[in-house]
mmCIF file of C-alpha atoms in Angstrom:
data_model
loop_
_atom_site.group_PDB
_atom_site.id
_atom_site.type_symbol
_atom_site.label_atom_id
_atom_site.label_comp_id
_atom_site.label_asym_id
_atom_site.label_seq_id
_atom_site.Cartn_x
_atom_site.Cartn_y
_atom_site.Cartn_z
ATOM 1 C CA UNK A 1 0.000 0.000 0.000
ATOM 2 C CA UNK A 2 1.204 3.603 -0.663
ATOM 3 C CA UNK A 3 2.118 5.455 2.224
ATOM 4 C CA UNK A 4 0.327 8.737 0.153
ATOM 5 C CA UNK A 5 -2.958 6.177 -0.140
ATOM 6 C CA UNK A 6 -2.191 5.788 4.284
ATOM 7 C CA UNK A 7 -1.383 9.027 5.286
ATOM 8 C CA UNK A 8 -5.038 10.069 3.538
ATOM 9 C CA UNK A 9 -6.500 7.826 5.969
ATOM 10 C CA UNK A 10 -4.525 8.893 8.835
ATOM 11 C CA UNK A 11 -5.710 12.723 7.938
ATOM 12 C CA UNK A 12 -9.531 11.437 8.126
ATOM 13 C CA UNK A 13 -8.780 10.277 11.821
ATOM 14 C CA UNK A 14 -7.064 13.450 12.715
ATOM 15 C CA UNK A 15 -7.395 16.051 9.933
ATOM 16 C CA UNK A 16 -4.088 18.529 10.436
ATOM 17 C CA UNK A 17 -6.495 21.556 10.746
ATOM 18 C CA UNK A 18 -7.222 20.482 14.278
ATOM 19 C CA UNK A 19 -4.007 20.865 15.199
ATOM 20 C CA UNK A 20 -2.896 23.569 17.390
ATOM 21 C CA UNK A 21 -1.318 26.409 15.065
ATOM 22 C CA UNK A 22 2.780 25.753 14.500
ATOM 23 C CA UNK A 23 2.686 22.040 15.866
ATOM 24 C CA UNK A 24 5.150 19.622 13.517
ATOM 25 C CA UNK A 25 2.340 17.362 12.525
ATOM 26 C CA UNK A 26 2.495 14.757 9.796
ATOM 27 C CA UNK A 27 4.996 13.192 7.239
ATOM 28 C CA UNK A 28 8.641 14.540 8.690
ATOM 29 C CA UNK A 29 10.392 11.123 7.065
ATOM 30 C CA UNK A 30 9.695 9.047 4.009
ATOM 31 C CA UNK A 31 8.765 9.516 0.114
ATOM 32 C CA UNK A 32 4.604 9.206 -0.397
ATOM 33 C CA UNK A 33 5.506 7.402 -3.084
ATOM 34 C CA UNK A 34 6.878 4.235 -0.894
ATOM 35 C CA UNK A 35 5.116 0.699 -0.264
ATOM 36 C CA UNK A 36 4.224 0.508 3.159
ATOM 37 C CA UNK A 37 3.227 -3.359 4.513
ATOM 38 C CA UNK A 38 4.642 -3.007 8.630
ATOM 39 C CA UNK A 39 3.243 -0.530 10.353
ATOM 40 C CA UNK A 40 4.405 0.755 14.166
ATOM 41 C CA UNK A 41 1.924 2.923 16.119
ATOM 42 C CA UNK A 42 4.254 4.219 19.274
ATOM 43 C CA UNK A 43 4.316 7.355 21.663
ATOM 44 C CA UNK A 44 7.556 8.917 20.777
ATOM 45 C CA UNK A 45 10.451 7.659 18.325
ATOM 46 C CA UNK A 46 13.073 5.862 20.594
ATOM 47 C CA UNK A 47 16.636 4.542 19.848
ATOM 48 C CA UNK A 48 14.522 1.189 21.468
ATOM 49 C CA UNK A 49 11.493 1.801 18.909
ATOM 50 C CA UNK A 50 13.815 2.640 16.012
ATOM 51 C CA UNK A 51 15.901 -0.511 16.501
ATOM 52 C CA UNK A 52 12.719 -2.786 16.878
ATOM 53 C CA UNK A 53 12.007 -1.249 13.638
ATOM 54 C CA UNK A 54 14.089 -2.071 12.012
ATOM 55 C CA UNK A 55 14.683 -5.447 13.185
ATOM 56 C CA UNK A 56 11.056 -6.071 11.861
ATOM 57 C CA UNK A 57 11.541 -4.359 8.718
ATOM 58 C CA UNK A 58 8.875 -1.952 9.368
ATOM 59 C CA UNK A 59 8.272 0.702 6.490
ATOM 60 C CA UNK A 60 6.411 3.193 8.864
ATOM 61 C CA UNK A 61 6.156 4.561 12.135
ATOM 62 C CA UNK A 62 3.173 6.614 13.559
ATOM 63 C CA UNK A 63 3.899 8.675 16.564
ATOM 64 C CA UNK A 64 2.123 10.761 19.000
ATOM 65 C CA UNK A 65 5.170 13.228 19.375
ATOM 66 C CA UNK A 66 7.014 14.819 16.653
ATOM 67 C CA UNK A 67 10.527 13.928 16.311
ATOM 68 C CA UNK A 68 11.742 16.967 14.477
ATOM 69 C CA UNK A 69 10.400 20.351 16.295
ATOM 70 C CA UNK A 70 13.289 22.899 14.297
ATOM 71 C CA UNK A 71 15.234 23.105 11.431
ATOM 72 C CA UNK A 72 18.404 20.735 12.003
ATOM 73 C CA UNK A 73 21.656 22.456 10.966
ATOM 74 C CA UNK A 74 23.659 19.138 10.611
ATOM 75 C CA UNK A 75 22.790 15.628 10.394
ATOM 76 C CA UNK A 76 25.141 14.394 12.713
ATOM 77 C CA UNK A 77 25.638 10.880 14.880
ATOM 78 C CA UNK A 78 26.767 12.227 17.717
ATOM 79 C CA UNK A 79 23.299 14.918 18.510
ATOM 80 C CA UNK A 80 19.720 14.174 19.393
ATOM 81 C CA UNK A 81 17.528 13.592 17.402
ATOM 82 C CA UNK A 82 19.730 14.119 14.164
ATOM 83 C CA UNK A 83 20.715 10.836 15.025
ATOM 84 C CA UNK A 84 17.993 9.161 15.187
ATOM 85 C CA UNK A 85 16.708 11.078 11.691
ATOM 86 C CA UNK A 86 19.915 9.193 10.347
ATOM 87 C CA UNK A 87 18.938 6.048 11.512
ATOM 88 C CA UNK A 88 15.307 6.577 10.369
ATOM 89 C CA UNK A 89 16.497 7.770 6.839
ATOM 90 C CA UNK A 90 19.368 4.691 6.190
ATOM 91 C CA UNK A 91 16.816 2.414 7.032
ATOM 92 C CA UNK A 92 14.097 3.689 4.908
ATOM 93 C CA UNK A 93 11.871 4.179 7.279
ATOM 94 C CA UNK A 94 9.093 6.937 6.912
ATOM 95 C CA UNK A 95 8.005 8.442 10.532
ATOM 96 C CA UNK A 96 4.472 10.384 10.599
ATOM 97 C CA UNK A 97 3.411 12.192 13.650
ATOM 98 C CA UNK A 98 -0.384 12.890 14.876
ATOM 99 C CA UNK A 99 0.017 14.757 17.616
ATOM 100 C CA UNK A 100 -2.341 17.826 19.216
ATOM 101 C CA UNK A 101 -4.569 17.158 15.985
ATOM 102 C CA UNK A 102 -4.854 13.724 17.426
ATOM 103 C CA UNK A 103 -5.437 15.189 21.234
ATOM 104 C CA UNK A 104 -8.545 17.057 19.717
ATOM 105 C CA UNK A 105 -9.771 14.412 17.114
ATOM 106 C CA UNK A 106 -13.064 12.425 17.621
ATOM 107 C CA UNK A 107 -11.918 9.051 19.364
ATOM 108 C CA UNK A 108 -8.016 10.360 20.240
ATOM 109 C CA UNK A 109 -6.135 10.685 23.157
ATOM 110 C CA UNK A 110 -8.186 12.382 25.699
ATOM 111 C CA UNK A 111 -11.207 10.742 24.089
ATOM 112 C CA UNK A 112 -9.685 7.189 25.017
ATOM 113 C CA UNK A 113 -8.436 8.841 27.948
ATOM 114 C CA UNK A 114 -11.848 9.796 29.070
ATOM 115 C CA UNK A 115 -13.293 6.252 28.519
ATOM 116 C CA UNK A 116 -10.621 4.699 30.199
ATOM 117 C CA UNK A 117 -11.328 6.734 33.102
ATOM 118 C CA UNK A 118 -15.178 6.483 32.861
ATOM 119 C CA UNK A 119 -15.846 9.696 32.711
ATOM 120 C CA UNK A 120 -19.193 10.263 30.260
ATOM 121 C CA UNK A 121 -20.915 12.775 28.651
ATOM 122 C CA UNK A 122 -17.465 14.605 27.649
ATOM 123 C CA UNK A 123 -17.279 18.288 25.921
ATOM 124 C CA UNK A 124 -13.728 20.255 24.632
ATOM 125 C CA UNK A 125 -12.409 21.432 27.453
ATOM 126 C CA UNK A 126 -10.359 24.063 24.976
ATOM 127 C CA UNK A 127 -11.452 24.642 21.845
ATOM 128 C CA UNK A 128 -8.973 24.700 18.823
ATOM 129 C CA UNK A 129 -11.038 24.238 15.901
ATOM 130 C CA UNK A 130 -14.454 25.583 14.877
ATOM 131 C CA UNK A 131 -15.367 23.118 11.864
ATOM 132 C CA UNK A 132 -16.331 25.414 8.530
ATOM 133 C CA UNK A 133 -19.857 24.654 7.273
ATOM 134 C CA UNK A 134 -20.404 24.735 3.559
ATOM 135 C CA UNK A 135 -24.029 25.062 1.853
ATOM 136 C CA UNK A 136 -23.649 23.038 -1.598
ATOM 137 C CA UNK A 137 -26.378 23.483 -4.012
ATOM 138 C CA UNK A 138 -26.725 21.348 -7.223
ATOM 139 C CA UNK A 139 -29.684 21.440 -10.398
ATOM 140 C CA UNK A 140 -30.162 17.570 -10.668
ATOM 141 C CA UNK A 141 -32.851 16.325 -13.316
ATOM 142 C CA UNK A 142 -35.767 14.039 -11.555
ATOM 143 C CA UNK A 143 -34.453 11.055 -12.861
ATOM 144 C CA UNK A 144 -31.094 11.436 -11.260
ATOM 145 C CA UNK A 145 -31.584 12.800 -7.829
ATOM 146 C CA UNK A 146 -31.516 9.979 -6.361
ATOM 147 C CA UNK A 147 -28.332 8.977 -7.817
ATOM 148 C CA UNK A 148 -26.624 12.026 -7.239
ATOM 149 C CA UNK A 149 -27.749 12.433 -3.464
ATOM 150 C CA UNK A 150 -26.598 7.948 -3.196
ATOM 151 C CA UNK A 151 -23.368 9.031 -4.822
ATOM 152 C CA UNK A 152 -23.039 12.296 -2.309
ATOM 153 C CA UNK A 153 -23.705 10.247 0.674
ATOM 154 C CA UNK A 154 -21.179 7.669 -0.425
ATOM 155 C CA UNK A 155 -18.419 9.770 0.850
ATOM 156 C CA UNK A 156 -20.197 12.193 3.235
ATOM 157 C CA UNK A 157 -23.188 11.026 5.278
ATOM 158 C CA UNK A 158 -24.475 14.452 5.277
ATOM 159 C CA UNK A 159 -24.632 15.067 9.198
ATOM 160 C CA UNK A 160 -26.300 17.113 11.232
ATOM 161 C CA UNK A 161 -26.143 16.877 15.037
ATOM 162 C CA UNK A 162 -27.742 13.182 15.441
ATOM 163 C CA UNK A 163 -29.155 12.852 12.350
ATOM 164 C CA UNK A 164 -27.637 11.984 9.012
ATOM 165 C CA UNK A 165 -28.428 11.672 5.177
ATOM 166 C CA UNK A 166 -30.100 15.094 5.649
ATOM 167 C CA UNK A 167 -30.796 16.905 2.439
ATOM 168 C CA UNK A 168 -33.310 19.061 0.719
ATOM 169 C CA UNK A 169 -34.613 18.681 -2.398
ATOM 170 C CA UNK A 170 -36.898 21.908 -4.327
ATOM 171 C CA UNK A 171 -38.618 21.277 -7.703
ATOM 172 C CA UNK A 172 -38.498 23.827 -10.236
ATOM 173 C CA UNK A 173 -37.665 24.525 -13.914
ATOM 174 C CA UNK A 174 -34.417 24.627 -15.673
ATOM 175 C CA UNK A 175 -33.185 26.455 -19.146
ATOM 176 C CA UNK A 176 -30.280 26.195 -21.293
ATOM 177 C CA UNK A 177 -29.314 26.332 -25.155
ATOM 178 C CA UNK A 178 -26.423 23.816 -25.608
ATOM 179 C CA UNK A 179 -24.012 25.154 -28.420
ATOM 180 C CA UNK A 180 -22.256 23.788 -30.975
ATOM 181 C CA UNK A 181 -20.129 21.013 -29.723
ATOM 182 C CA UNK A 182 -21.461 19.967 -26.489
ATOM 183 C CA UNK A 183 -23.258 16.847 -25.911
ATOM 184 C CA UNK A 184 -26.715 17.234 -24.240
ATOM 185 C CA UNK A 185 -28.032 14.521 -22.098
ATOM 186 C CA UNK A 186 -31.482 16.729 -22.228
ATOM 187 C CA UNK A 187 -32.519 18.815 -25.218
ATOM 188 C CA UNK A 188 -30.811 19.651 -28.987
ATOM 189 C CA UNK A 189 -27.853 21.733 -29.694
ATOM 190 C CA UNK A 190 -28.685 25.241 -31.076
ATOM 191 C CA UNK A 191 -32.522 24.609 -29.239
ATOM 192 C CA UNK A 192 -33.669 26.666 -26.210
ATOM 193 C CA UNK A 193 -34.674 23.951 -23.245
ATOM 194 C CA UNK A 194 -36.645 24.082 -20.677
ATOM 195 C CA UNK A 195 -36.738 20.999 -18.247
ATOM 196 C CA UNK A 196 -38.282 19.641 -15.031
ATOM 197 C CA UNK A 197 -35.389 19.642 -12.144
ATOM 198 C CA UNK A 198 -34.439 19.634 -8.158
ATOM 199 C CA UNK A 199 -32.610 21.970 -6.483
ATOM 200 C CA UNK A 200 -30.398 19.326 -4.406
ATOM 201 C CA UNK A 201 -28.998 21.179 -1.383
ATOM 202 C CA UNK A 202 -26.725 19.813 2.366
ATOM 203 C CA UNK A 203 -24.542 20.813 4.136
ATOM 204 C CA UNK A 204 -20.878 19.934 4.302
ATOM 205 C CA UNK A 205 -17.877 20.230 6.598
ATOM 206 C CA UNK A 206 -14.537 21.718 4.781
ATOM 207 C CA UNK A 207 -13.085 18.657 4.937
ATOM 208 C CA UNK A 208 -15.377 16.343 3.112
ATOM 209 C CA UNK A 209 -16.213 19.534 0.612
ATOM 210 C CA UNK A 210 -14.231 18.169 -2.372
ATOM 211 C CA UNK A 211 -14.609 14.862 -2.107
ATOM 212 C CA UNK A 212 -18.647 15.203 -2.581
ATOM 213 C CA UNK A 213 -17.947 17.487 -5.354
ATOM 214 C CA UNK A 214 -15.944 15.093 -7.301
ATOM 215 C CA UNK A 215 -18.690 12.321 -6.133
ATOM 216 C CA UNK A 216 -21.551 14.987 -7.493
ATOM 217 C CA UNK A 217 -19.941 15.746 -10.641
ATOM 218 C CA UNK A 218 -19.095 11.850 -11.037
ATOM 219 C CA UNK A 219 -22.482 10.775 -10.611
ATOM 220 C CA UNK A 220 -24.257 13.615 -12.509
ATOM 221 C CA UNK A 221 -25.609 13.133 -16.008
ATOM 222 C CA UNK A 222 -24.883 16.724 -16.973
ATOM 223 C CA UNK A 223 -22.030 17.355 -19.340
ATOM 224 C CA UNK A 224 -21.823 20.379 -17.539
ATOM 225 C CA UNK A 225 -23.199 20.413 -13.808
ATOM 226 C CA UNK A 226 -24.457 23.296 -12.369
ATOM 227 C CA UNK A 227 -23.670 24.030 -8.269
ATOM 228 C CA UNK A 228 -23.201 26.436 -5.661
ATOM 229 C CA UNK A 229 -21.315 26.418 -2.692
ATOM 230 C CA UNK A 230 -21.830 29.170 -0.308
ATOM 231 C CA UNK A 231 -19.943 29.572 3.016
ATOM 232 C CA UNK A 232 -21.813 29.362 6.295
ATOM 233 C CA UNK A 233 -21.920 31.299 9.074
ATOM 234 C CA UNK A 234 -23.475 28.831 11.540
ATOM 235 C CA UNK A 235 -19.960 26.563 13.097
ATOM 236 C CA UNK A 236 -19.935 22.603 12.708
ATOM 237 C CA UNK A 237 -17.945 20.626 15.245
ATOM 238 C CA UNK A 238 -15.773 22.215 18.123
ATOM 239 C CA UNK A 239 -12.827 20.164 18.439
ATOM 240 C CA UNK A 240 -9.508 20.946 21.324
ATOM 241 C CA UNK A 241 -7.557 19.933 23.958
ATOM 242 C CA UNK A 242 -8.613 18.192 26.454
ATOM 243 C CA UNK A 243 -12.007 16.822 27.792
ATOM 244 C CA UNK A 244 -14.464 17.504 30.570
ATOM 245 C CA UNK A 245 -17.214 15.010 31.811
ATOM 246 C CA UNK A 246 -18.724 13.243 34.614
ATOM 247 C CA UNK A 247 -17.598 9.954 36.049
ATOM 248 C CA UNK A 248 -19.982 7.190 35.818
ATOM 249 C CA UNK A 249 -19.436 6.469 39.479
ATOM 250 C CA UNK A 250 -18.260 9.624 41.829
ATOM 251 C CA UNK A 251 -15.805 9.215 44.298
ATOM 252 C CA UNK A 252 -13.613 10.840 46.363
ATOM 253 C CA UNK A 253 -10.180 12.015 45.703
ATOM 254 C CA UNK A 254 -8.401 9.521 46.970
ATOM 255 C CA UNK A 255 -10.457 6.901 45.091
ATOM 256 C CA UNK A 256 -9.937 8.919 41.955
ATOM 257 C CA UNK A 257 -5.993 9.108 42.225
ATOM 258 C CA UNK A 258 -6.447 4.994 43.151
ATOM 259 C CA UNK A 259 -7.963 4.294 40.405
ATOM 260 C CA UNK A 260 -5.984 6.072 38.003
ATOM 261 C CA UNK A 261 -3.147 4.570 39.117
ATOM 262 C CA UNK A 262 -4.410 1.256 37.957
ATOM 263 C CA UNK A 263 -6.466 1.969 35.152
ATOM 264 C CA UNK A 264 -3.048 3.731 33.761
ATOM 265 C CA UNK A 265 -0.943 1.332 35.027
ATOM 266 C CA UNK A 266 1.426 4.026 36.548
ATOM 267 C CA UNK A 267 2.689 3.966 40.457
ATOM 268 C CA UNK A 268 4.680 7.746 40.191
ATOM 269 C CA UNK A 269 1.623 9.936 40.152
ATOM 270 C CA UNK A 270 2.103 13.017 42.145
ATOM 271 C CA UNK A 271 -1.367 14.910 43.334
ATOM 272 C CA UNK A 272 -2.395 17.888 45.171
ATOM 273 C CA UNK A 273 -5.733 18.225 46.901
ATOM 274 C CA UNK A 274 -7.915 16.978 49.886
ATOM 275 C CA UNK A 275 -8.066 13.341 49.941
ATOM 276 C CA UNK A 276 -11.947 12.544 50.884
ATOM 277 C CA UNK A 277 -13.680 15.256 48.462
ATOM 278 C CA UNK A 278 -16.037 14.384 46.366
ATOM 279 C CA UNK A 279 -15.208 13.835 42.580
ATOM 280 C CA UNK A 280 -17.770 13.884 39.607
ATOM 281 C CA UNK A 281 -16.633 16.600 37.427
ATOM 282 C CA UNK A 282 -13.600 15.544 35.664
ATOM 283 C CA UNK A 283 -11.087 17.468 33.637
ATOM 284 C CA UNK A 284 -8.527 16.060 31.757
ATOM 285 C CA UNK A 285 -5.519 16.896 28.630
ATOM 286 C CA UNK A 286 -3.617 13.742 27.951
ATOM 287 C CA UNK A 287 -0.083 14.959 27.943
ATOM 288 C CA UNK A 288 1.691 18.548 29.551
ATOM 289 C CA UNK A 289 -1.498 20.416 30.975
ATOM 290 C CA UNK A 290 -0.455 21.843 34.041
ATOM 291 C CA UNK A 291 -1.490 25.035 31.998
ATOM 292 C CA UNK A 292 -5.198 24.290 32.557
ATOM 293 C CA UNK A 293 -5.679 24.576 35.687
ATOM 294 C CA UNK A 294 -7.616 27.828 35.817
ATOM 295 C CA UNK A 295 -9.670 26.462 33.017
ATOM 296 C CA UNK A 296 -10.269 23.358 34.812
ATOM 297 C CA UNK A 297 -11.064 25.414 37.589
ATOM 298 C CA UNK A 298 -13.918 27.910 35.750
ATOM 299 C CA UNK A 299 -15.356 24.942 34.079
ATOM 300 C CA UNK A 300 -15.983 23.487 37.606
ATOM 301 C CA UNK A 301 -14.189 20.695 37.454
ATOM 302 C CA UNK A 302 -13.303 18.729 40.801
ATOM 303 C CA UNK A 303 -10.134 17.621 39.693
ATOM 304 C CA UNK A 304 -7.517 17.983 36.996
ATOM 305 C CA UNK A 305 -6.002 15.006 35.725
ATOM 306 C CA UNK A 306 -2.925 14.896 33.585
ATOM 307 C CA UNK A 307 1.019 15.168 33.428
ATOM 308 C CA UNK A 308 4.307 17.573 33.549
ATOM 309 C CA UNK A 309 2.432 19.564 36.225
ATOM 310 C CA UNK A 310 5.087 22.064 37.472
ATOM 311 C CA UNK A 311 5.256 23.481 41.202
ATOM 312 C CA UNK A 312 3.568 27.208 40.637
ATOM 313 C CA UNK A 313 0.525 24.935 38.907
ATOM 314 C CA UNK A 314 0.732 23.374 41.624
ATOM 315 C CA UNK A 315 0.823 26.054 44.061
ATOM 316 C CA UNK A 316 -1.758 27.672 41.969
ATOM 317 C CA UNK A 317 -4.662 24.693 42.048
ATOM 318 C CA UNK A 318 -4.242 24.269 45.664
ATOM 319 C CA UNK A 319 -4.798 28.095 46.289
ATOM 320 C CA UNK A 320 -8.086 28.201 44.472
ATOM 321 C CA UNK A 321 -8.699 24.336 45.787
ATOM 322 C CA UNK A 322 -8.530 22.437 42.578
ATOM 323 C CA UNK A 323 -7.440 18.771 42.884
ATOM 324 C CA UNK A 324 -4.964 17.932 40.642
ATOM 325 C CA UNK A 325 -3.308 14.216 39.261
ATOM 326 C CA UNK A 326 0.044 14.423 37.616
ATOM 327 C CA UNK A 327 -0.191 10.817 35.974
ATOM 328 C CA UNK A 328 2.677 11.586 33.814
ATOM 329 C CA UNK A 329 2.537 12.803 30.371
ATOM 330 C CA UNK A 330 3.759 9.205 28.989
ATOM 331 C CA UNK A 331 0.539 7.457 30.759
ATOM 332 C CA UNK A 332 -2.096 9.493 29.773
ATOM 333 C CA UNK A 333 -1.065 9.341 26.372
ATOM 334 C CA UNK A 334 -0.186 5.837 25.644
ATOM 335 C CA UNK A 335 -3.739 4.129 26.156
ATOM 336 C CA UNK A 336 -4.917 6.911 22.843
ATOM 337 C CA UNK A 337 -2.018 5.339 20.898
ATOM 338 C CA UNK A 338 -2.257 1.795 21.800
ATOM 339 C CA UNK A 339 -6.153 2.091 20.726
ATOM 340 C CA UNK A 340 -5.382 3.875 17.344
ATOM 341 C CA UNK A 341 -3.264 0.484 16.220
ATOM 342 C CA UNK A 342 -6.782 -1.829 15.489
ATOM 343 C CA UNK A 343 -8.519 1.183 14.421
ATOM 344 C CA UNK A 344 -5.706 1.777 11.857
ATOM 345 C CA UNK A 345 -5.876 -1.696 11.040
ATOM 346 C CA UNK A 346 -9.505 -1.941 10.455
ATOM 347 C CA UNK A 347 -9.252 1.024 8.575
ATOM 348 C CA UNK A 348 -6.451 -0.075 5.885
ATOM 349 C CA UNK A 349 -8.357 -3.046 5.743
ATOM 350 C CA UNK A 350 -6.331 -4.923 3.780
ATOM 351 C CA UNK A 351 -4.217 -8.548 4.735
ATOM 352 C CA UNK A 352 -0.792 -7.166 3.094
ATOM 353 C CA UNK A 353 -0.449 -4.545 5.689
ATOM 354 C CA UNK A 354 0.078 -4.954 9.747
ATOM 355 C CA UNK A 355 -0.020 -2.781 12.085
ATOM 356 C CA UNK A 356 1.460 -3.216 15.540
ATOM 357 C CA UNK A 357 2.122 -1.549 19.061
ATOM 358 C CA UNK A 358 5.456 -0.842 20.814
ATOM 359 C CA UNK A 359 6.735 1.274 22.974
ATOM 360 C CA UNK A 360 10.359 1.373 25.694
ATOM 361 C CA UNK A 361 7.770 -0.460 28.086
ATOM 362 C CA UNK A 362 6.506 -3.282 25.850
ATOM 363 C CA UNK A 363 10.564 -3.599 24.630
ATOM 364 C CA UNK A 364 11.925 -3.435 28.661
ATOM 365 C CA UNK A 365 13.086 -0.293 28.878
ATOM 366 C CA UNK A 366 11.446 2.654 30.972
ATOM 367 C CA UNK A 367 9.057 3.876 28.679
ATOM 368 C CA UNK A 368 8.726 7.772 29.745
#
């Protein structure tokens, strides 16, 4: 499989727009041009996940963090990470990261976070990305709209809140004089026309817009189809960093840091905060977001949970009395990666590709 034809998938999962602005997301090693048939999903690019690697003649690795953050003045043994670029790049290895566009994506790390927590009925905690709303209009002639709108939802399922395959269809009357040389599926060249149509109209995410253009124009009898598109003012999908919900069960603090302790399979948490309050609003950023605090804080949350906390965020939750769960930044983001290997898999769909999990932990080392 072409790693162009994978990387197209990997965008639908976590589209690069919802990254946060200057983040070193996507292909940073590798020709799109390459076969790809061993696939490593990982955290971050170590000498330990390099060398496994390569030892299984992997083609690709996915990774949460980016390996190259800055323009590298030398390519040299002897320096992180230029060594490891060297490695990556004698090997022929291609390395693609997903990293805050997969924090804020539908089902990525403080998504799986959240379920692995059980905390429910989860919003953006900070938004990143308002999703851009397009109206598409399209003249269809009766005996194709359902064809056209089949062919449209194809690609898009035309979505609105909890509802999809929405659409709108408006009879009326079309005209046109096809000139010399073009090839009429209704009416004579040099002839005026008049002819029985719909006005086919849904809306459409950004994203998906020119795919279900080139479906529409596929799928439409027209020699020459006739659409609008017309920007929206009304905002699809929020998507961001981090997560806040309610746990299925409350608790109290100490129950809380308990529990994530074992659910993440981490014993070095460090926490801050009264040990038998009650927890149901949850905050969480997988990764460094010591930052949010106040946020946590004004969205009511009862605790904070994530990792790199430093001591004046600290300081800071327990002087507005915030409790706060430094799980490490490794731990809360390994259970989003380990999760996106089947979904990848399921996704390619295809027997002459694997994709696998590793990590310093799975290979014996010390993983963060």
């Amino acid at each position: 499989m072409k790693l162009s034809e994978i990387i197209r998938e990997l965008e639908l999962v976590a589209p690069p727009e919802y990254a946060c602005p200057g983040d070193k997301i996507g292909l940073q090693i590798g020709d799109p041009g390459q076969e790809v048939r061993r696939i490593l999903v990982t955290v971050d690019a170590t000498p330990l996940v390099i060398g496994e690697a390569i030892r299984r003649a992997a083609e690709l690795i996915i990774v949460h963090h980016p390996l190259i953050y800055a323009p590298m003045p030398s390519v040299r043994l002897d320096i992180y990470p230029q060594s490891l670029v060297y490695q990556l790049v004698n090997a022929n290895i291609a390395l693609y990261a997903m990293h805050t566009n997969f924090d804020s994506a539908d089902g990525g790390i403080n998504d799986v976070l959240a379920a692995r927590l059980g905390v429910v009925d989860t919003s953006v905690l900070e938004p990143i990305h308002k999703q851009k709303l397009f109206k598409l209009a399209v003249f269809v002639p009766h005996d194709a709209i359902e064809s056209v709108r089949t062919a449209i939802f194809d690609v898009y399922p035309g979505e609105i809140g909890n509802y999809t395959h929405c659409s709108f269809a408006t009879p009326g009357t079309g005209t046109f004089k096809p000139l010399p040389g073009a090839q009429p599926y209704i009416g004579t060249v040099g002839e005026m026309e008049s002819t029985a149509e719909f006005r086919l109209e849904l809306l459409v995410p950004e994203g998906h817009l020119h795919d279900v253009i080139a479906a529409m124009i596929d799928a439409h009898p027209y020699e020459e189809v006739a659409y609008d598109v017309y920007p929206m003012w009304n905002s699809g999908e929020v998507h961001g960093i981090g997560r806040i919900g309610k746990l299925v069960k409350p608790m109290t603090f100490d129950g809380f840091c308990e529990m994530a302790r074992d659910v993440l399979s981490v014993d070095d948490i460090r926490t801050s905060g009264a040990p038998g309050s009650p927890i149901e609003t949850v905050a969480l950023v997988g990764g460094a977001g010591g930052s949010s605090v106040g946020l946590a804080h004004a969205s009511r949350a009862d605790v904070l949970i994530t990792g790199d906390v430093r001591h004046h965020e600290f300081k800071q939750a327990e002087a507005i009395g915030l409790n706060v769960v430094d799980a490490t930044h490794f731990a809360t983001e390994r259970p989003g990666m380990i999760e996106l290997t089947p979904r990848l898999h399921d996704l390619l769909f295809t027997e002459d590709v694997t994709v696998e999990y590793v990590d310093d932990v799975v290979l014996g080392g010390s993983g963060e």
